[in-house]
PDB file of C-alpha atoms and ligand atoms in Angstrom:
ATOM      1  CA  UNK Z   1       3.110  13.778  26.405  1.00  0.00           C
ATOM      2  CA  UNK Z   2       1.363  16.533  24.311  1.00  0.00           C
ATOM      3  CA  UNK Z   3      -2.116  16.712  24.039  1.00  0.00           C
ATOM      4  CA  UNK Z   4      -3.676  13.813  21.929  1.00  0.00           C
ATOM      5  CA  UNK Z   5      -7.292  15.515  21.332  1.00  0.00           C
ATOM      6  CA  UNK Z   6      -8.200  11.803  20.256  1.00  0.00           C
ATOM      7  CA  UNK Z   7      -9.803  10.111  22.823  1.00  0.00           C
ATOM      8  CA  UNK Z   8      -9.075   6.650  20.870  1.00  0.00           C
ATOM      9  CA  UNK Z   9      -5.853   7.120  20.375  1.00  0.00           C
ATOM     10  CA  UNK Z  10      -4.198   8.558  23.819  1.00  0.00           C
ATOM     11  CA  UNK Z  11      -3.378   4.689  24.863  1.00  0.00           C
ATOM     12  CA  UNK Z  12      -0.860   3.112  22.278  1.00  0.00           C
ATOM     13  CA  UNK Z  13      -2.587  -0.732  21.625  1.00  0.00           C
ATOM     14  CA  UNK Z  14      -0.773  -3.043  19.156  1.00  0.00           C
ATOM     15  CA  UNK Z  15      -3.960  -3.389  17.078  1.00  0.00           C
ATOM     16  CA  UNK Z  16      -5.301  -3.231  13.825  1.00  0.00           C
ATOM     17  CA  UNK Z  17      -8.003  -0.638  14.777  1.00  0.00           C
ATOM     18  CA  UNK Z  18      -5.818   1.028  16.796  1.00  0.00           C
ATOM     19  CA  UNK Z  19      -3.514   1.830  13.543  1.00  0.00           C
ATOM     20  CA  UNK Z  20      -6.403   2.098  11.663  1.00  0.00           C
ATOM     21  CA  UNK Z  21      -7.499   5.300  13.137  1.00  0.00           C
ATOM     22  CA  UNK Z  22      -3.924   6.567  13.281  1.00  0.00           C
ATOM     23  CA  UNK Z  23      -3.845   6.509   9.598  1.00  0.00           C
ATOM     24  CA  UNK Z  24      -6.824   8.088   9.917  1.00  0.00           C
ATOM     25  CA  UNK Z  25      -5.484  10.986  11.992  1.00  0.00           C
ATOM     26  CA  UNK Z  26      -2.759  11.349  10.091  1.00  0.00           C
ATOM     27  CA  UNK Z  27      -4.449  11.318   6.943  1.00  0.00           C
ATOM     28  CA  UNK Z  28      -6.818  14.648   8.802  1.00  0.00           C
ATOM     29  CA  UNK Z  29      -3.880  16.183   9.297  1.00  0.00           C
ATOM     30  CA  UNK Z  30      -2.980  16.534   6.009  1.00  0.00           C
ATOM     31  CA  UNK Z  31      -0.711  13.804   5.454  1.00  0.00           C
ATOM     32  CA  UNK Z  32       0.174  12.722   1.708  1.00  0.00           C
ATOM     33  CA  UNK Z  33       1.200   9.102   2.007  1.00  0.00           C
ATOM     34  CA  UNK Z  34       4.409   8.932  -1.016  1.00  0.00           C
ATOM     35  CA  UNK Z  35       7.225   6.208  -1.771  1.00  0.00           C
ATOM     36  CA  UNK Z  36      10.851   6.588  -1.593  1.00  0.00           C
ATOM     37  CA  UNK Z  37      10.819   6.946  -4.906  1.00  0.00           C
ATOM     38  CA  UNK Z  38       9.058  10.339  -4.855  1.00  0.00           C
ATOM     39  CA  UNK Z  39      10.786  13.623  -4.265  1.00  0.00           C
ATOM     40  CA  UNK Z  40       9.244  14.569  -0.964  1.00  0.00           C
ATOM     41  CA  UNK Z  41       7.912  17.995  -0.535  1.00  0.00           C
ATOM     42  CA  UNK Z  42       5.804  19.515   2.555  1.00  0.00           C
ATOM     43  CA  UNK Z  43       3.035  17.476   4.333  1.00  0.00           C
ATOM     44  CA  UNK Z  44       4.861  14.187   2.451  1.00  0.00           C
ATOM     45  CA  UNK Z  45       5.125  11.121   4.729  1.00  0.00           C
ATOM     46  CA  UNK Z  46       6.168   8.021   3.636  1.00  0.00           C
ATOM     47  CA  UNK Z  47       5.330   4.898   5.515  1.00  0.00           C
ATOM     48  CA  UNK Z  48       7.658   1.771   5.379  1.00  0.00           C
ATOM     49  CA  UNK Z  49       7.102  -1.541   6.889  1.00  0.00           C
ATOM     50  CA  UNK Z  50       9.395  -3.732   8.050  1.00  0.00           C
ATOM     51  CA  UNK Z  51       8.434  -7.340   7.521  1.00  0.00           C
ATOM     52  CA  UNK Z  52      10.706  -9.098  10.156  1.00  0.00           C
ATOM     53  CA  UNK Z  53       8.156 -11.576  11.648  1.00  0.00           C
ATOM     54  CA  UNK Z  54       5.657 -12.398   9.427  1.00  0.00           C
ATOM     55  CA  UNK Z  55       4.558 -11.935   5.433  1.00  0.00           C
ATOM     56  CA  UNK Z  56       0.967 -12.671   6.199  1.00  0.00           C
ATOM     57  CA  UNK Z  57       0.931  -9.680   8.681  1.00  0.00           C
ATOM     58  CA  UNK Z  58       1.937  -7.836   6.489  1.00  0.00           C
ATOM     59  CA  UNK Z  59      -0.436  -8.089   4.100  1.00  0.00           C
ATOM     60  CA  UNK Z  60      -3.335  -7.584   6.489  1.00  0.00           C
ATOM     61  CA  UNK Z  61      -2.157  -4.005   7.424  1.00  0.00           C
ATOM     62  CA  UNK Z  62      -1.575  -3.654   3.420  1.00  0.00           C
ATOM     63  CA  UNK Z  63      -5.447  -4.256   3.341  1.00  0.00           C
ATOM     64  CA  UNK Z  64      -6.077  -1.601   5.912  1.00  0.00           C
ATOM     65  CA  UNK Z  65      -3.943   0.860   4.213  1.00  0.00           C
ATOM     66  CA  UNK Z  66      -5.567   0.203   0.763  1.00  0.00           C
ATOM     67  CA  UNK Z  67      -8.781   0.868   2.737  1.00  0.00           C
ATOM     68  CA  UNK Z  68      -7.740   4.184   3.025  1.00  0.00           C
ATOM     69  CA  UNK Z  69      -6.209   5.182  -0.135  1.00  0.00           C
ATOM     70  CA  UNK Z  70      -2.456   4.790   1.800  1.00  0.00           C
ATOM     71  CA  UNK Z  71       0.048   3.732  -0.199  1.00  0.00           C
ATOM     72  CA  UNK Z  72       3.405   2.521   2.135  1.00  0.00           C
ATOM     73  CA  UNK Z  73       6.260   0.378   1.436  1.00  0.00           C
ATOM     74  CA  UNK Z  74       7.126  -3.529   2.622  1.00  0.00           C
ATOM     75  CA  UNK Z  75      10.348  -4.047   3.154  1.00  0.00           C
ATOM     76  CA  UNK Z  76      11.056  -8.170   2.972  1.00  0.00           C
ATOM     77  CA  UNK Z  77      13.960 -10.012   4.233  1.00  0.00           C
ATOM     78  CA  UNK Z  78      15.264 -11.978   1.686  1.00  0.00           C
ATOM     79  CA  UNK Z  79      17.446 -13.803   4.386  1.00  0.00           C
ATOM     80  CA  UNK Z  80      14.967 -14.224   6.883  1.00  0.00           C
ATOM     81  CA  UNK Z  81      14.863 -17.513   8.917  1.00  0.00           C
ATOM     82  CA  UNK Z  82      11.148 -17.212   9.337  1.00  0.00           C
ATOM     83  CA  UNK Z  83       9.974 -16.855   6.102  1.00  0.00           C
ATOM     84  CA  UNK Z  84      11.034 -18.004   2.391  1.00  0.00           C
ATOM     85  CA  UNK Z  85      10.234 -15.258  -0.249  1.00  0.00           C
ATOM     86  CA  UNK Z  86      10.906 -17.647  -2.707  1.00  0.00           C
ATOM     87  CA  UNK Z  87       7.639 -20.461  -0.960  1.00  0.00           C
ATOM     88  CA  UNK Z  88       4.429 -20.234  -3.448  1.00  0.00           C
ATOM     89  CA  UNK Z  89       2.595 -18.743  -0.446  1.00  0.00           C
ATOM     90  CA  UNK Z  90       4.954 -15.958   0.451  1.00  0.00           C
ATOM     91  CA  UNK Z  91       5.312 -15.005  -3.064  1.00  0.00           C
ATOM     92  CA  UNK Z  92       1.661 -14.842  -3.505  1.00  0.00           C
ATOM     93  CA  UNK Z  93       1.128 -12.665  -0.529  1.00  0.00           C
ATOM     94  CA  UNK Z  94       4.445 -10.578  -1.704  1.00  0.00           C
ATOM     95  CA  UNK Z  95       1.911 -10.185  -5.014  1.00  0.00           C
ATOM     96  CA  UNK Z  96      -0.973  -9.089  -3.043  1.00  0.00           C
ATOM     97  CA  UNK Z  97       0.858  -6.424  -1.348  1.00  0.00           C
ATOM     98  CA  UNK Z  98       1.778  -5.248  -4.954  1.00  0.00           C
ATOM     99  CA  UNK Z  99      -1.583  -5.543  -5.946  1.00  0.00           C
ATOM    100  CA  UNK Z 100      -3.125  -3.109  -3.324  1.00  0.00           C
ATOM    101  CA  UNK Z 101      -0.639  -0.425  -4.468  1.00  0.00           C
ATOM    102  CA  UNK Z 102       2.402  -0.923  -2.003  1.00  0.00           C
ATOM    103  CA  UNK Z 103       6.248  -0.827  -2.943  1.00  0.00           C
ATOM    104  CA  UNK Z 104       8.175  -3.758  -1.846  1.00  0.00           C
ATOM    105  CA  UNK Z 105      12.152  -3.171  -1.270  1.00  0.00           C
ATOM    106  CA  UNK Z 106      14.735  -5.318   0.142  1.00  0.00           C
ATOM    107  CA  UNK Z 107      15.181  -5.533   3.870  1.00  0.00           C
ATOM    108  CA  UNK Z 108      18.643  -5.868   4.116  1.00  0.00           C
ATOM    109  CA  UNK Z 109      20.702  -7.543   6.982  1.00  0.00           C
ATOM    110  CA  UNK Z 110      24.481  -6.460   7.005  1.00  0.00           C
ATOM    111  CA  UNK Z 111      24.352  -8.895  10.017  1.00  0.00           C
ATOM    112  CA  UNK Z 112      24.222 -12.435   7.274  1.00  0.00           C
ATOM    113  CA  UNK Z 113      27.083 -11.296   6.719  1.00  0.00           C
ATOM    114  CA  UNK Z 114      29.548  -9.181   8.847  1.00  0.00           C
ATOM    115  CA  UNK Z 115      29.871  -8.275  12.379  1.00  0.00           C
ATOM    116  CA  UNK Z 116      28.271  -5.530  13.848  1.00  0.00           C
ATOM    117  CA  UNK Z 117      31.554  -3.379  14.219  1.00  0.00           C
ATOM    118  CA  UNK Z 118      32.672  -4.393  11.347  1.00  0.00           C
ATOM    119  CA  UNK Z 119      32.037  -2.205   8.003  1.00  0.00           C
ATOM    120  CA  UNK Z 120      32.266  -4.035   4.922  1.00  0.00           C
ATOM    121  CA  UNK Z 121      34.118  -1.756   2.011  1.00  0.00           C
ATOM    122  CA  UNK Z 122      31.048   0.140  -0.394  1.00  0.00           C
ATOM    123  CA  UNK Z 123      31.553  -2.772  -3.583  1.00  0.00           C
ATOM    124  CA  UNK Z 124      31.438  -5.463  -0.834  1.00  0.00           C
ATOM    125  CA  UNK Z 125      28.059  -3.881   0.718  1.00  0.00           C
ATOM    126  CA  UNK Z 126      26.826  -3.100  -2.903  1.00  0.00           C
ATOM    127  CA  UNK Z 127      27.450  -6.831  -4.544  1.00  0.00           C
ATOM    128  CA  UNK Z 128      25.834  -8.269  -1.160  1.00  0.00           C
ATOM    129  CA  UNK Z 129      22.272  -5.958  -1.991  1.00  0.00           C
ATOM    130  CA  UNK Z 130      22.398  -6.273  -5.609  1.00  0.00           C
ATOM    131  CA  UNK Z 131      22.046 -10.063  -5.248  1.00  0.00           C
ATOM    132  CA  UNK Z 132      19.235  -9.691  -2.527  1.00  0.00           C
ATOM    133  CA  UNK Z 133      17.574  -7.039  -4.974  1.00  0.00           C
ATOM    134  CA  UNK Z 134      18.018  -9.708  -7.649  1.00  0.00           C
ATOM    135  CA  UNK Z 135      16.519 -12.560  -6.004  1.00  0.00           C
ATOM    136  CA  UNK Z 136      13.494 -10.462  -4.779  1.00  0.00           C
ATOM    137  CA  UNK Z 137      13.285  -8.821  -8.264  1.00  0.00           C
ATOM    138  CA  UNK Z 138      12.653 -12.931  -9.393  1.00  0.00           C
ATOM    139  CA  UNK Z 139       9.334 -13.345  -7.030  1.00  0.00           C
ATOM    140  CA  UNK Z 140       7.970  -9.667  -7.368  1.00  0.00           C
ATOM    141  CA  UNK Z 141       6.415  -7.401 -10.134  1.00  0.00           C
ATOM    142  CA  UNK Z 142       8.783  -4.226  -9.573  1.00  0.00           C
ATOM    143  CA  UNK Z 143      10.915  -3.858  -6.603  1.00  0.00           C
ATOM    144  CA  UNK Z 144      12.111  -0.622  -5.571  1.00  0.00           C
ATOM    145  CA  UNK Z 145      15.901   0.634  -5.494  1.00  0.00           C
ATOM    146  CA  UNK Z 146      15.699   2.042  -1.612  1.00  0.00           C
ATOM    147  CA  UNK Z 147      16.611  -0.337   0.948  1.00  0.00           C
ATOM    148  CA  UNK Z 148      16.026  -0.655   4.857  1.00  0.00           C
ATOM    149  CA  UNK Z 149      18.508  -1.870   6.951  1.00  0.00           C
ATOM    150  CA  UNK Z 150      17.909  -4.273   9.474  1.00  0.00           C
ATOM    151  CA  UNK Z 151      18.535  -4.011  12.836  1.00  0.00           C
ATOM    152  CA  UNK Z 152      21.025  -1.065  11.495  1.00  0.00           C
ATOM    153  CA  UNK Z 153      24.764  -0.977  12.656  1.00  0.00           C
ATOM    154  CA  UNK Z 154      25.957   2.364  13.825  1.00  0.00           C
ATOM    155  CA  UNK Z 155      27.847   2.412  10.540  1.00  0.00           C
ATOM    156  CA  UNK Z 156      24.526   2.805   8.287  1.00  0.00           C
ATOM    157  CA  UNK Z 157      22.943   5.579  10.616  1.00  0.00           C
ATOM    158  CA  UNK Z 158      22.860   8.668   8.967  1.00  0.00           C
ATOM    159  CA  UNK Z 159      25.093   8.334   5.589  1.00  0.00           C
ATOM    160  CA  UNK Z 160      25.247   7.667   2.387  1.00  0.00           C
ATOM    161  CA  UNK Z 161      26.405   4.969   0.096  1.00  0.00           C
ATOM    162  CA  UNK Z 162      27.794   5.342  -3.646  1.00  0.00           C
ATOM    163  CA  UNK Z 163      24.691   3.719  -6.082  1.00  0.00           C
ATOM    164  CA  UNK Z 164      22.630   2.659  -2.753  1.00  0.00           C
ATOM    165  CA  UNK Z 165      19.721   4.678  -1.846  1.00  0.00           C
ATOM    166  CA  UNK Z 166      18.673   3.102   2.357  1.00  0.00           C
ATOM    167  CA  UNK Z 167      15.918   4.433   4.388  1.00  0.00           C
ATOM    168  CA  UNK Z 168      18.407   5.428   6.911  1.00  0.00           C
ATOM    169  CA  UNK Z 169      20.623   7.896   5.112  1.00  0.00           C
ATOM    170  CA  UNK Z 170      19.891  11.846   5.839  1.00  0.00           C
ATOM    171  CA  UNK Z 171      17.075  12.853   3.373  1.00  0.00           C
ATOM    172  CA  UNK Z 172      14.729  10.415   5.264  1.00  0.00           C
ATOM    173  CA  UNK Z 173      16.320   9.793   8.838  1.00  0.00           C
ATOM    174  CA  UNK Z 174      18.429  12.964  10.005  1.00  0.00           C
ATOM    175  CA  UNK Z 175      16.236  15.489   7.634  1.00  0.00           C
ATOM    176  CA  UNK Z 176      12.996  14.514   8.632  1.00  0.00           C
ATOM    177  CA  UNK Z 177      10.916  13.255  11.703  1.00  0.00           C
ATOM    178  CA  UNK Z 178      11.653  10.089  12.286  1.00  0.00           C
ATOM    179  CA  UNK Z 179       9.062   7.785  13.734  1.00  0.00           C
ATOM    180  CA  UNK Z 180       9.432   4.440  14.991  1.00  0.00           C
ATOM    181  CA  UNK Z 181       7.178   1.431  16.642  1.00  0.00           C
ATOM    182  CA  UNK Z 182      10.506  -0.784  17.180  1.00  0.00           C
ATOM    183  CA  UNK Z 183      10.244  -3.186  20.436  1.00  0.00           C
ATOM    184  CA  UNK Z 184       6.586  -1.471  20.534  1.00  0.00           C
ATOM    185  CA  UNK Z 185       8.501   1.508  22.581  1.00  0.00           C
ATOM    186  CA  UNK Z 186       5.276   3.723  21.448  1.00  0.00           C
ATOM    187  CA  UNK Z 187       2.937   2.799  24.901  1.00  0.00           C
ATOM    188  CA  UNK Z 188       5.949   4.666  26.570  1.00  0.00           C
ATOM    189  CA  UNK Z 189       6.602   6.774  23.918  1.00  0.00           C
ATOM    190  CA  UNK Z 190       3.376   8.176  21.967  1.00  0.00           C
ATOM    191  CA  UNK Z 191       4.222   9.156  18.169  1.00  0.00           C
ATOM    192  CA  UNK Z 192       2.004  12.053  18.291  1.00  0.00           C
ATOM    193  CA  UNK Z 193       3.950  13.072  21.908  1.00  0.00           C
ATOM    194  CA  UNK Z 194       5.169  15.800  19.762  1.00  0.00           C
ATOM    195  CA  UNK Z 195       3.855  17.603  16.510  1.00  0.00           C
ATOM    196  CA  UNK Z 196       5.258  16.179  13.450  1.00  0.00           C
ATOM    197  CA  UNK Z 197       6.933  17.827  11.276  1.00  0.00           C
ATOM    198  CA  UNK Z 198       6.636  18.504   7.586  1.00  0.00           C
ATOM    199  CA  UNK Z 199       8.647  15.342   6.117  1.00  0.00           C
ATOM    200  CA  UNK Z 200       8.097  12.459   8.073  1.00  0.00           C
ATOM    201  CA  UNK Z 201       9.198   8.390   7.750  1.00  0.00           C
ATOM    202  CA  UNK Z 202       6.815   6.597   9.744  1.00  0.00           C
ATOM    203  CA  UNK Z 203       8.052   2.960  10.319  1.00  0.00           C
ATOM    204  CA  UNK Z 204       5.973   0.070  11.611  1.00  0.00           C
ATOM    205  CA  UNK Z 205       6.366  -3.599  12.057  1.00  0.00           C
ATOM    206  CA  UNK Z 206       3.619  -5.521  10.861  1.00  0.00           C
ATOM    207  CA  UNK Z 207       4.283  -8.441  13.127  1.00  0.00           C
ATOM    208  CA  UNK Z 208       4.141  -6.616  16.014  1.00  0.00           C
ATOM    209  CA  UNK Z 209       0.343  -5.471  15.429  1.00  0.00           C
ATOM    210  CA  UNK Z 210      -2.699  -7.671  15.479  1.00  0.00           C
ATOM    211  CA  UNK Z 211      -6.540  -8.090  16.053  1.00  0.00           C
ATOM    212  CA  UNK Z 212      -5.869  -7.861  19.847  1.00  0.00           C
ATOM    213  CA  UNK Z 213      -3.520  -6.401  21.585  1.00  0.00           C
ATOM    214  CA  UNK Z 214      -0.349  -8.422  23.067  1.00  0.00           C
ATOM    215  CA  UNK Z 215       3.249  -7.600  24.386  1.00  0.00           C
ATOM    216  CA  UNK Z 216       6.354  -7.263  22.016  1.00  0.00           C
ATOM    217  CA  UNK Z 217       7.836 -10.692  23.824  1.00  0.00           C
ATOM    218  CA  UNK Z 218       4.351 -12.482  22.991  1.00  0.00           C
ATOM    219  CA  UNK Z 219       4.161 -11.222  19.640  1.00  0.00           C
ATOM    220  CA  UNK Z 220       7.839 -12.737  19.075  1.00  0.00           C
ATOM    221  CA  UNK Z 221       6.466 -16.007  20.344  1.00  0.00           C
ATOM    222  CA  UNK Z 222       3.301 -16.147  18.256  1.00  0.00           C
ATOM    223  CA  UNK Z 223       5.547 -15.469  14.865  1.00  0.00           C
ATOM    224  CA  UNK Z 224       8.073 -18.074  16.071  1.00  0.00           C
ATOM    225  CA  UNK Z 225       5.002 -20.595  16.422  1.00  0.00           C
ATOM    226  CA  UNK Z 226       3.232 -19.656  13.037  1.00  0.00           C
ATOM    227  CA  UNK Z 227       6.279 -19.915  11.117  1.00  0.00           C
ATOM    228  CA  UNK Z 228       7.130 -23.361  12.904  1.00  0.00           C
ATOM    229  CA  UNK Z 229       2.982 -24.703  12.314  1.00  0.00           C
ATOM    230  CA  UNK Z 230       3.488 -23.241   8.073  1.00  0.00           C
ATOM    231  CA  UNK Z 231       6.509 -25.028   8.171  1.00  0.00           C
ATOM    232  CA  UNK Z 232       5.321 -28.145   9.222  1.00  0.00           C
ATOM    233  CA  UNK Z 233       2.151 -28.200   7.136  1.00  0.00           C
ATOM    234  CA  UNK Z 234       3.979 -27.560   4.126  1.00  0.00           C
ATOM    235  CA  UNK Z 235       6.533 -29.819   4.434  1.00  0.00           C
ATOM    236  CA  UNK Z 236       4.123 -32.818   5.689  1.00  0.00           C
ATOM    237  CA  UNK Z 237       2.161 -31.864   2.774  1.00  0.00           C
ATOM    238  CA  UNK Z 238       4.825 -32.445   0.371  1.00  0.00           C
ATOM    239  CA  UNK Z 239       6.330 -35.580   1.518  1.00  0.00           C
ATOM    240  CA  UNK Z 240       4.057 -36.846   3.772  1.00  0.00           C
ATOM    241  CA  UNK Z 241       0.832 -36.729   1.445  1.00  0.00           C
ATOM    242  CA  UNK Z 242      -0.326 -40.622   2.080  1.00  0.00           C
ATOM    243  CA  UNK Z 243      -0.126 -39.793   6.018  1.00  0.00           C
ATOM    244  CA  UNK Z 244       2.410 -40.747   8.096  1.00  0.00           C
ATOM    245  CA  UNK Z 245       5.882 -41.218   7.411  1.00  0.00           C
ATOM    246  CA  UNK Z 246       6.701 -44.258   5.636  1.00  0.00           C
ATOM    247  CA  UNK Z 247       9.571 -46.530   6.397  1.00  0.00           C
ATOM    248  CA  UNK Z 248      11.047 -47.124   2.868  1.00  0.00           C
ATOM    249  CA  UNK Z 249      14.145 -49.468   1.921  1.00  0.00           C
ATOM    250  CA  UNK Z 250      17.103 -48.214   1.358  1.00  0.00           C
ATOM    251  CA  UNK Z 251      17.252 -49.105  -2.091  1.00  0.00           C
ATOM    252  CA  UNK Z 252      13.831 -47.226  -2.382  1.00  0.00           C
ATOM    253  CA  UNK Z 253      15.930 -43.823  -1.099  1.00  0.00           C
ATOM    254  CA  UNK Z 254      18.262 -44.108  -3.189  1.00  0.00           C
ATOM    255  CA  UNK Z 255      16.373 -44.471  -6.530  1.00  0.00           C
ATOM    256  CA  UNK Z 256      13.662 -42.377  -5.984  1.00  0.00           C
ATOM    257  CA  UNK Z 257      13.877 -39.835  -3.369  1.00  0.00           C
ATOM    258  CA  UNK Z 258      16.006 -36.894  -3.831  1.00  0.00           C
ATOM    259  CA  UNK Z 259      16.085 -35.797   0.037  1.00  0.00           C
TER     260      UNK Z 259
HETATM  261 ZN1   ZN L   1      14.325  -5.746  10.706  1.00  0.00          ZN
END
């Protein structure tokens, strides 16, 4: 590993302070935070999020960003099983992260709908975003045109796409310095190991980070639970609103529940 001068920074932790004063670093260094949108000139980063575990945590790192004047961009997936972007809470969080000056984009997963190995043709790939974009365009302000792939096939590394622009295709993967906290690899792997360059795409995982630190397996586990408990609540709340469950006729069913 290089030399981190940082004292508070040489040991990667998964928390919000921790990231907090890596902003901060970055920010000393010179750093101008931009979005995909922008043409990206020397000393640009651009920061992108990708919200695979949890909405909520992404909007607390959104608040730590604001903090600093960072502007990044939260990419949501629209066919996530852990979250519904289209739930009142989710799209009132997906406004707050709007609201504190972040880009939201489509997280896209090719894996909904095709295998792996298997490439879809360019109008196949392109009607299958274009209806994500469009249902996230219906719960937020003013979604971006850039994508990020998720969990990317080897297909998606590194190339283009006719009318798609994807956080993975040269001027912002191949072109630049690439930095990533995926499976938490950066307590082996420190981001600042090496000097960074003068592009950079720094990509974190809000789910993965929290007040205190934990493993990548427990942070899995705690999303799993939280989405299970909002789950739960909401739906008790909705049907279950007089307390438990109760036993109606079947004739009740049929005329007035639509379940
Ligand atoms: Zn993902």
């Amino acid at each position: 590993m290089g030399e981190i001068a940082d004292q508070s920074l040489r040991d990667v932790e998964y928390t919000h302070r921790w990231y907090r004063v890596f902003l901060e670093r970055l920010q000393s260094d010179g750093y101008r935070f931009r979005s995909f949108d922008d043409r990206l000139t020397d000393g640009d980063l651009v920061a992108r999020h990708d919200v695979d575990l949890s909405v909520g945590a992404a909007v607390e790192m959104a608040h730590i960003e604001a903090d600093l004047g960072v502007q990044s961009t939260y990419f949501l997936l629209v066919s996530s099983p852990l979250y519904n972007v289209f739930e009142r809470e989710t799209r009132e969080q997906i406004a707050e992260l709007e609201a504190l000056g972040h880009d939201v984009g489509v997280h896209f997963s090719t894996h909904t709908y095709w295998p792996a190995d298997e490439q879809p043709s360019d109008s196949d790939l392109l009607r299958a975003v274009r209806r994500e974009q469009a249902a996230l365009a219906a719960v937020a302000n003013a979604p971006i045109e850039t994508i990020s792939f998720h969990i990317p096939p080897a297909w998606v590394l590194d190339r283009e796409f006719p009318g798609l622009q994807h956080t993975y295709e040269p001027q912002f993967f191949s072109e630049i310095d690439y930095v990533a906290d995926s499976s938490q690899r950066w307590r082996d792997q420190h981001p600042l190991a090496d000097e960074l360059g003068a592009h950079v795409q720094l990509l974190t995982h809000p789910g993965l980070w929290g007040e205190t630190d934990a493993p990548f397996a427990a942070r899995i586990e705690q999303a799993i639970a939280a989405a299970c408990r909002d789950i739960g609540d909401l739906t008790r709340r909705e049907f279950c609103v007089e307390g438990p469950v109760a036993v109606a006729t079947t004739a009740e069913v049929s005329e007035e529940s639509d379940v």
